[in-house]
GROMACS .gro file of C-alpha atoms in nm:
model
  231
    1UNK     CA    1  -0.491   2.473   1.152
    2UNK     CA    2  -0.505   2.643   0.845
    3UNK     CA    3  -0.094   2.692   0.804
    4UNK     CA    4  -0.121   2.347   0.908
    5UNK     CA    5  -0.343   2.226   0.652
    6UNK     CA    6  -0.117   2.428   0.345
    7UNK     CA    7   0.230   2.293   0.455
    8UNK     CA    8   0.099   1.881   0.456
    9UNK     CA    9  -0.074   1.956   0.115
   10UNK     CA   10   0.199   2.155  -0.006
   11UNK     CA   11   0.482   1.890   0.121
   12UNK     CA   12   0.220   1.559   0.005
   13UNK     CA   13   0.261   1.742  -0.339
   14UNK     CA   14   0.580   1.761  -0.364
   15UNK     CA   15   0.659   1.404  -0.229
   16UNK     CA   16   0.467   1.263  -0.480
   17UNK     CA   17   0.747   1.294  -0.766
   18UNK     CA   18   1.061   1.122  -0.617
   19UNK     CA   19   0.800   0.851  -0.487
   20UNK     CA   20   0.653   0.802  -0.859
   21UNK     CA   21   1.044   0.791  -0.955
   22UNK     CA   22   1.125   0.514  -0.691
   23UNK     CA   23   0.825   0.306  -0.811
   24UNK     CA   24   0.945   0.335  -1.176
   25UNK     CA   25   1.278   0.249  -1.083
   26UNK     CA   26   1.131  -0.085  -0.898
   27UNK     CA   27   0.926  -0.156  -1.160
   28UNK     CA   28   1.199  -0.148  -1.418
   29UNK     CA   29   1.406  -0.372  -1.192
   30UNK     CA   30   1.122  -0.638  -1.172
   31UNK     CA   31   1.111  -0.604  -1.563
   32UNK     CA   32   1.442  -0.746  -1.641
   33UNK     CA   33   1.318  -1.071  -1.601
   34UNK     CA   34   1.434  -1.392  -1.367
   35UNK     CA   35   1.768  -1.435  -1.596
   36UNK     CA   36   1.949  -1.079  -1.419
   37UNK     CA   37   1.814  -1.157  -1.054
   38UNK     CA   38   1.835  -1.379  -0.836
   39UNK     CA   39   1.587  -1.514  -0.618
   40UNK     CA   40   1.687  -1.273  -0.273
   41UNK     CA   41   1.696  -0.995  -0.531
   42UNK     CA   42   1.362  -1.045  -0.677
   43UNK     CA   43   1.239  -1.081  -0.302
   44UNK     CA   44   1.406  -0.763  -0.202
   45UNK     CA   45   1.286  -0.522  -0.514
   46UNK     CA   46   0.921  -0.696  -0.470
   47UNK     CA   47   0.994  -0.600  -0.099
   48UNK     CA   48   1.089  -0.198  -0.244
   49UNK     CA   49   0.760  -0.183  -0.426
   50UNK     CA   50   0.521  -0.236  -0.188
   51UNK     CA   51   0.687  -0.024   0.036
   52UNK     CA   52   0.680   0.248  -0.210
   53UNK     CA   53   0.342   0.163  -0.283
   54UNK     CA   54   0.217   0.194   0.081
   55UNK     CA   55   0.431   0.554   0.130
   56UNK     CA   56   0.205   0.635  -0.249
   57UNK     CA   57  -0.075   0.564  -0.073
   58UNK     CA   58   0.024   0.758   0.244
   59UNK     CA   59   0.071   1.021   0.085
   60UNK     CA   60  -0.221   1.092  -0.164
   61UNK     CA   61  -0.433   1.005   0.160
   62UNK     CA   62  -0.254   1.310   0.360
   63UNK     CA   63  -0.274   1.552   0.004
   64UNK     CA   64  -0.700   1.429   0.023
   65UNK     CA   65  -0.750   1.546   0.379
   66UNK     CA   66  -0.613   1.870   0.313
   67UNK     CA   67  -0.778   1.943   0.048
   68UNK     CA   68  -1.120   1.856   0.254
   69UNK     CA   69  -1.007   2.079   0.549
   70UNK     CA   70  -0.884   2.362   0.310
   71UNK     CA   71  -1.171   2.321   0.121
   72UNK     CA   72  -1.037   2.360  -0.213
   73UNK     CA   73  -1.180   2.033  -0.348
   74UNK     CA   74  -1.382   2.193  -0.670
   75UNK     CA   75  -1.644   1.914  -0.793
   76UNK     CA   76  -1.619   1.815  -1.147
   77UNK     CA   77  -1.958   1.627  -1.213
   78UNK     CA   78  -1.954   1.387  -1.518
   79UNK     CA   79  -2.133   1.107  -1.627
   80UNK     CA   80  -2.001   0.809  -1.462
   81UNK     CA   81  -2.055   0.420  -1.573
   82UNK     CA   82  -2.170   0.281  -1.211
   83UNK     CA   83  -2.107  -0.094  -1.260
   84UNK     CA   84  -1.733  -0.031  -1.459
   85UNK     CA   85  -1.617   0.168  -1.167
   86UNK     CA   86  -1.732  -0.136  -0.925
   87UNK     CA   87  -1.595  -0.326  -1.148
   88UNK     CA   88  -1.257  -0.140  -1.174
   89UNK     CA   89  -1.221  -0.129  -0.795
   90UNK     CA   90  -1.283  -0.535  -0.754
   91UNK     CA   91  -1.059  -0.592  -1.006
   92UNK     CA   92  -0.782  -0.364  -0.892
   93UNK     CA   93  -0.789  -0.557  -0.550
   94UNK     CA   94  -0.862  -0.941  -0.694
   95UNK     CA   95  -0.463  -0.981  -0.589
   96UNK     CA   96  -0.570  -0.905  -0.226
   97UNK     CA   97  -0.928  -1.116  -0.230
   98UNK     CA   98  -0.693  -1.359  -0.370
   99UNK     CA   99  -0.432  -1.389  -0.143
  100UNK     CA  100  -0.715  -1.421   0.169
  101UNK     CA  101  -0.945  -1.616  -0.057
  102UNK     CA  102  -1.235  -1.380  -0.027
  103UNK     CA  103  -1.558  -1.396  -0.236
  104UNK     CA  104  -1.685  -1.085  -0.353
  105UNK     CA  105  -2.081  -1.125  -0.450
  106UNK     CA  106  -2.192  -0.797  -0.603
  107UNK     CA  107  -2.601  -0.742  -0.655
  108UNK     CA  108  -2.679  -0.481  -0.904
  109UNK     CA  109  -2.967  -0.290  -0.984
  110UNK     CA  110  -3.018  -0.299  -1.361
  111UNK     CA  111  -3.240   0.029  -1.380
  112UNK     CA  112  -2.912   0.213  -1.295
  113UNK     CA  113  -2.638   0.242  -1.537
  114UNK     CA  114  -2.513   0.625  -1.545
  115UNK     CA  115  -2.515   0.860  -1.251
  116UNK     CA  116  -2.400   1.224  -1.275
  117UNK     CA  117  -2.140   1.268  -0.976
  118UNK     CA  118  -1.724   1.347  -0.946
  119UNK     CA  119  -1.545   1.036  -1.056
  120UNK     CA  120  -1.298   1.025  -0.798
  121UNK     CA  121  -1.494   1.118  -0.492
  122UNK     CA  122  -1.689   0.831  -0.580
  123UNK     CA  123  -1.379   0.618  -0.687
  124UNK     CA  124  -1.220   0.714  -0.356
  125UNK     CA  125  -1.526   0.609  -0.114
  126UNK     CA  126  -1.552   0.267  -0.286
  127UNK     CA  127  -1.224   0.180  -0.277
  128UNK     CA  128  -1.164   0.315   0.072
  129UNK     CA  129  -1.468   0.097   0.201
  130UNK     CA  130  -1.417  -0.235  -0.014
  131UNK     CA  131  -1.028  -0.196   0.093
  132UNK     CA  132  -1.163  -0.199   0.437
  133UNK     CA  133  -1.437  -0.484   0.413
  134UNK     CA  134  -1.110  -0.724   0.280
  135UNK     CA  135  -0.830  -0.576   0.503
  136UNK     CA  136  -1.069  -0.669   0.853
  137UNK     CA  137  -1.244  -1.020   0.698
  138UNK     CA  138  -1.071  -1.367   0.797
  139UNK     CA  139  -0.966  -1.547   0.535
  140UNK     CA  140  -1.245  -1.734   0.319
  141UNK     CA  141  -1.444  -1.479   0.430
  142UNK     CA  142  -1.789  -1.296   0.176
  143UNK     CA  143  -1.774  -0.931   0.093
  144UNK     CA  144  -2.096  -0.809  -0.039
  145UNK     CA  145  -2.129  -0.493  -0.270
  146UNK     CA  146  -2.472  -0.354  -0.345
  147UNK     CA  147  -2.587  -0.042  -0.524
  148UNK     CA  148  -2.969   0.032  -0.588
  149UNK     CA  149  -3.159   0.376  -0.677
  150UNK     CA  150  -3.365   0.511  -0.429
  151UNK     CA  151  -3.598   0.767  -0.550
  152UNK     CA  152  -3.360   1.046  -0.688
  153UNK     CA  153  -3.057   0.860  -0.468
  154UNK     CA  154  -2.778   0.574  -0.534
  155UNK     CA  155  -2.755   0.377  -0.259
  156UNK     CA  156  -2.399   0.196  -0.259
  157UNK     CA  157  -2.360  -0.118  -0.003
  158UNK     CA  158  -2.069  -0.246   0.132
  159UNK     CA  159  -2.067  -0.555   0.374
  160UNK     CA  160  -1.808  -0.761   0.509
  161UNK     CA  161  -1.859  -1.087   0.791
  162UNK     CA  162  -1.504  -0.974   0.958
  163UNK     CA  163  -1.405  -0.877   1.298
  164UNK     CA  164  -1.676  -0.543   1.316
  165UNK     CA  165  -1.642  -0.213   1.491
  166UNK     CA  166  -1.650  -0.289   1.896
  167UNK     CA  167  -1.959  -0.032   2.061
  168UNK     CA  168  -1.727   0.157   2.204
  169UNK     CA  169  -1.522   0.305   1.926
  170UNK     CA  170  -1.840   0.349   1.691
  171UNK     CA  171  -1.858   0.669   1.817
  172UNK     CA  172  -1.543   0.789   1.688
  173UNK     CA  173  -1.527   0.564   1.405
  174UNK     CA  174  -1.535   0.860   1.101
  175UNK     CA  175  -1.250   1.077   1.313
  176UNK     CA  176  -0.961   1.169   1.136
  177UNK     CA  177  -0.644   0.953   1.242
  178UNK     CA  178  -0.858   0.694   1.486
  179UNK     CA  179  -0.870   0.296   1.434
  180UNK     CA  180  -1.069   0.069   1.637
  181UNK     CA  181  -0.896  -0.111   1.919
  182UNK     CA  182  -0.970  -0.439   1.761
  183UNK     CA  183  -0.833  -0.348   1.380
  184UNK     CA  184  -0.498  -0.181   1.546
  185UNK     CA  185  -0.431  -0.539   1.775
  186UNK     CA  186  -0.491  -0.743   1.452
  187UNK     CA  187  -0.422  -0.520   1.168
  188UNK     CA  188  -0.152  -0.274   1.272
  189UNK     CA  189  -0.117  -0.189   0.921
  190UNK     CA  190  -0.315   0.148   0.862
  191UNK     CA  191  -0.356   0.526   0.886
  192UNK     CA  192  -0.706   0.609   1.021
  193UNK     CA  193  -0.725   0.856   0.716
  194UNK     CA  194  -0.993   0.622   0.518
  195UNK     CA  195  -1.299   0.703   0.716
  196UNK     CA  196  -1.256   1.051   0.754
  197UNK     CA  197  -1.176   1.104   0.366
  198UNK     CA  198  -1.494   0.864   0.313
  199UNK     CA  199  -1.695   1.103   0.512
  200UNK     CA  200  -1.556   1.418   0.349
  201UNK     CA  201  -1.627   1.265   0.017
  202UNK     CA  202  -1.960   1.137   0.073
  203UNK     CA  203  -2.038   1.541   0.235
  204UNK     CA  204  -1.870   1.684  -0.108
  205UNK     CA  205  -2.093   1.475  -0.325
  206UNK     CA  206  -2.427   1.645  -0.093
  207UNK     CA  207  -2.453   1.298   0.047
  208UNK     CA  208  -2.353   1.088   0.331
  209UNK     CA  209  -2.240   0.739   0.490
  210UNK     CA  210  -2.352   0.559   0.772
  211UNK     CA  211  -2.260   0.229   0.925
  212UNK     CA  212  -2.388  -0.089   1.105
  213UNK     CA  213  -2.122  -0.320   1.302
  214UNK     CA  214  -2.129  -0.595   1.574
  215UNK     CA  215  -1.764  -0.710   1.715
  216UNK     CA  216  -1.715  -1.036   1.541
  217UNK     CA  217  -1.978  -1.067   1.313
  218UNK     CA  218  -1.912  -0.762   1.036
  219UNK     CA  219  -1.994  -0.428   0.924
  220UNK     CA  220  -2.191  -0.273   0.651
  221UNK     CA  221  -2.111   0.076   0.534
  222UNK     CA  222  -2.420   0.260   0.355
  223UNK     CA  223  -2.391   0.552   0.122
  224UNK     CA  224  -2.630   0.754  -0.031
  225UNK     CA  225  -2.582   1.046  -0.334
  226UNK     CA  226  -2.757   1.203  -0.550
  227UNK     CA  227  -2.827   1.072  -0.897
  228UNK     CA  228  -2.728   1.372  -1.040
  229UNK     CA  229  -2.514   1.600  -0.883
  230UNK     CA  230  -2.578   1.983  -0.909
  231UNK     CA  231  -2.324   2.206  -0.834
   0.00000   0.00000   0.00000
């Protein structure tokens, strides 16, 4: 497991440069402008970087569960702006909420502006979770985030009205490489990384995650971390 482990972190590593060059290089081609392609070209390089975009995100997903299992993830605690990373994470999937015309209500609590904690542990649980509560709600669908301090904890909220976790996956639901029956019938697209590197995260920031879900009515995922992380 171990040898294991070392050769997809080692190989995810590697993979990541000639994927950050074919993203450039479908970029650039996009930046030209309408005048040098034509419609079916436009199509087919918009085509190239969401492919390359999906294999990105494949990959940094595979290089994040090794680290967990290797266990070479070292915290680096800083002070982190709670509502601008929310913030950041909406806004880097408004094209998404968008395109399914989702609204996102998010409830604040005021008394909690800065939290001690690793920036991207944090980043990747939110994301992974909000991703999530869009990618399984029907179109015109709410997705609620929360976050609130209880006692010496941040409590972060996310709730969607989707298509929920049936009973009998539940069970399984934080397992590394399993999907619900339901999200792999309607939404073949996915990994069964996110919940397992949500867990791992949560664990690494000396917190944890929980869940509530009913088929066809939604699912809210609950995590709790310290204020202030100590290392």
């Amino acid at each position: 497991d171990t040898a294991k482990s070392e050769f997809v972190s080692l190989a995810s590593h590697q993979l990541r440069t000639p994927i950050a060059g074919m993203r450039w290089s479908a970029e650039l081609l996009l930046m030209d402008g309408a005048e040098s392609l034509s419609k079916q070209q436009r199509r087919y390089a918009d085509r190239l970087l969401s492919n390359v975009q999906r294999m990105a995100n494949l990959v940094d997903d595979f290089l994040q569960v090794s680290r967990f299992d290797l266990g070479t993830r070292i915290l680096q605690p800083e002070v982190v702006d709670i509502q601008k990373l929310i913030n950041d994470v909406v806004g880097e999937q408004s094209l998404m909420t968008s395109s399914k015309q989702i609204v996102v209500e998010r409830h604040v609590d005021d008394s909690v502006s800065e939290i001690v904690t690793d920036e991207k542990l944090l980043r990747m649980i939110v994301t992974n979770l909000y991703n999530n509560a869009i990618k399984y709600s029907h179109n015109g669908g709410v997705v609620e985030i929360t976050y609130f301090r209880e006692g010496e904890d941040l409590v972060i909220e996310i709730k969607d009205y989707g298509m929920g976790i049936p009973v009998e996956d539940q069970s399984r639901i934080f397992t590394k490489v399993f999907r619900a029956s339901n999200a792999l019938r309607e939404v073949p697209d996915g990994t069964g990384l996110g919940l397992y590197i949500v867990k791992k995260a949560a664990q690494t920031l000396r917190g944890r995650v929980t869940f509530n879900s009913s088929e066809n009515v939604g699912t809210t995922f609950t995590v709790v971390i310290p204020l202030t992380l100590s290392v």
